[in-house]
Amino acid sequence: MTGARSAEIRVSEIFGPTIQGEGVLIGLPTVFVRTGGCDFRCSWCDSLHAVDSRYRDEWRAMSTEEVWREIAKLSGEEPVMVSLSGGNPAIQPLGDLIRRGHGEGYRFALETQGSVARDWFADLDVLVLSPKPPSSGMETDWDAFDACLRMSRDKPRTVLKIVVFDEADYAYAKTAAARYRQLPVYLQPGNHTPPPADDDEASIDIEGLMDRMRWLVGRVTEDKWFGAHVLPQLHVLLWGNKRGV
Amino acid sequence: MTGARSAEIRVSEIFGPTIQGEGVLIGLPTVFVRTGGCDFRCSWCDSLHAVDSRYRDEWRAMSTEEVWREIAKLSGEEPVMVSLSGGNPAIQPLGDLIRRGHGEGYRFALETQGSVARDWFADLDVLVLSPKPPSSGMETDWDAFDACLRMSRDKPRTVLKIVVFDEADYAYAKTAAARYRQLPVYLQPGNHTPPPADDDEASIDIEGLMDRMRWLVGRVTEDKWFGAHVLPQLHVLLWGNKRGV
């Protein structure tokens, strides 16, 4: 029984296809599998409904086959990019799902803070490592982060994505980028206004977001950091913090 | 004398670095060289100041070395992506500029409608072919377009970028994508409100843009066109139609 349970994936939500709103795959139609549970508690987490155990009654324990069937149904059985996010999806058993989907021509991107390494990272098509800057209130364990890179064995397309709210975050991003010169960098202005998970209509400070975006573009160009991409969360601009889009 | 003149580049503006606002390089710091003159007259052109001969007094005839020095100055001599746009930059002699910049570690992207082919396309790092859909009022000469691809000799990273205002444009985009299955596709909702070139402050219909963006995302996902990227013009969202950013 323990064996069977351990293969279950804790799922907060599966939705899409809609476009990826951020980072290296921005604009690409994607089905999202958001897993439940996280080893971090970032102060500005925009997906608390997939993190905070207050919401765990909403999470479903699903088998690989159940998750796969939902992806196949949402995509009309047409191969699509699947984004595995959370929470921290690295704490879920996703290796079988990736192999299952690959067999049907689907591709898989994983987004994780880089705190937990899995051997199935090497099976991913895209690995987005998103270390958390000082404003999150979290500390980065660079040894754990290095282990994630080792596990990926240079197989997926791997990028750094770092949320930046302020100068301290920006300095952290520069340090992280210097540490991993081989990885393309995506900087993302922080979203200060995550709504409660049960309130789709909570207002977003779009002007504040755009101000931080303009500030960050200025910061990067002043510094001649010409390898860093600066991208907002497009889905927030299009749909606010609404879930399921 | 004719030989000397033929090496001059007609320049509308050189500006940056700022982030690329659209397409495959979205978010990347870039210096823009916008050349003057175009063999097309798209009904919704958003760069008339680089197209319409009414503005030709603003254009400068510059040598390769003069253009290069301005790029080097703007970028503080740090290698950066250079976007060659227009107008149609393919009608300018840009081969020497590309070779000059490559010698210093700079990279070059060219954006063109694909009406004029040049042998120096093969020297580019990125070639954005942007055939014009029916709403532009222009006809596509696919033989000329094919010649652009042939000239590039598969050397640059080459993508299709297509502006979409309506269903007819969308159908055109699907046909173009089917014709060039090997090329990644970037769809861009049209911007209905180009201001006069001398009016930075003319208002932009941001909500209209976002509505078309949401419509286009819906259209692509309904059709299960999962290889197509859908991206807005980020610079318009950030800065309106203001020039020089």
mmCIF file of C-alpha atoms in Angstrom, chain B residues 5-6 9 38 42 54 56 60 66 89 100 102 118-119 123 139 158 179 181 202:
data_model
loop_
_atom_site.group_PDB
_atom_site.id
_atom_site.type_symbol
_atom_site.label_atom_id
_atom_site.label_comp_id
_atom_site.label_asym_id
_atom_site.label_seq_id
_atom_site.Cartn_x
_atom_site.Cartn_y
_atom_site.Cartn_z
ATOM 1 C CA ARG B 5 26.953 56.487 -52.235
ATOM 2 C CA SER B 6 25.751 52.920 -52.570
ATOM 3 C CA ILE B 9 22.832 53.442 -45.047
ATOM 4 C CA CYS B 38 10.146 50.798 -47.451
ATOM 5 C CA CYS B 42 0.933 48.675 -44.819
ATOM 6 C CA ARG B 54 7.226 62.880 -45.958
ATOM 7 C CA ARG B 56 12.806 61.625 -45.398
ATOM 8 C CA ARG B 60 20.404 60.483 -42.399
ATOM 9 C CA GLU B 66 29.204 56.075 -38.560
ATOM 10 C CA PRO B 89 16.115 47.188 -43.767
ATOM 11 C CA ARG B 100 31.995 44.943 -38.374
ATOM 12 C CA HIS B 102 30.488 40.504 -35.324
ATOM 13 C CA ARG B 118 20.150 39.798 -49.753
ATOM 14 C CA ASP B 119 23.173 37.492 -49.653
ATOM 15 C CA ASP B 123 25.487 36.473 -41.852
ATOM 16 C CA GLU B 139 -0.012 41.179 -51.366
ATOM 17 C CA THR B 158 14.814 32.131 -38.548
ATOM 18 C CA ARG B 179 3.932 26.556 -45.982
ATOM 19 C CA ARG B 181 6.516 24.127 -41.179
ATOM 20 C CA ALA B 202 -1.131 60.052 -28.886
#
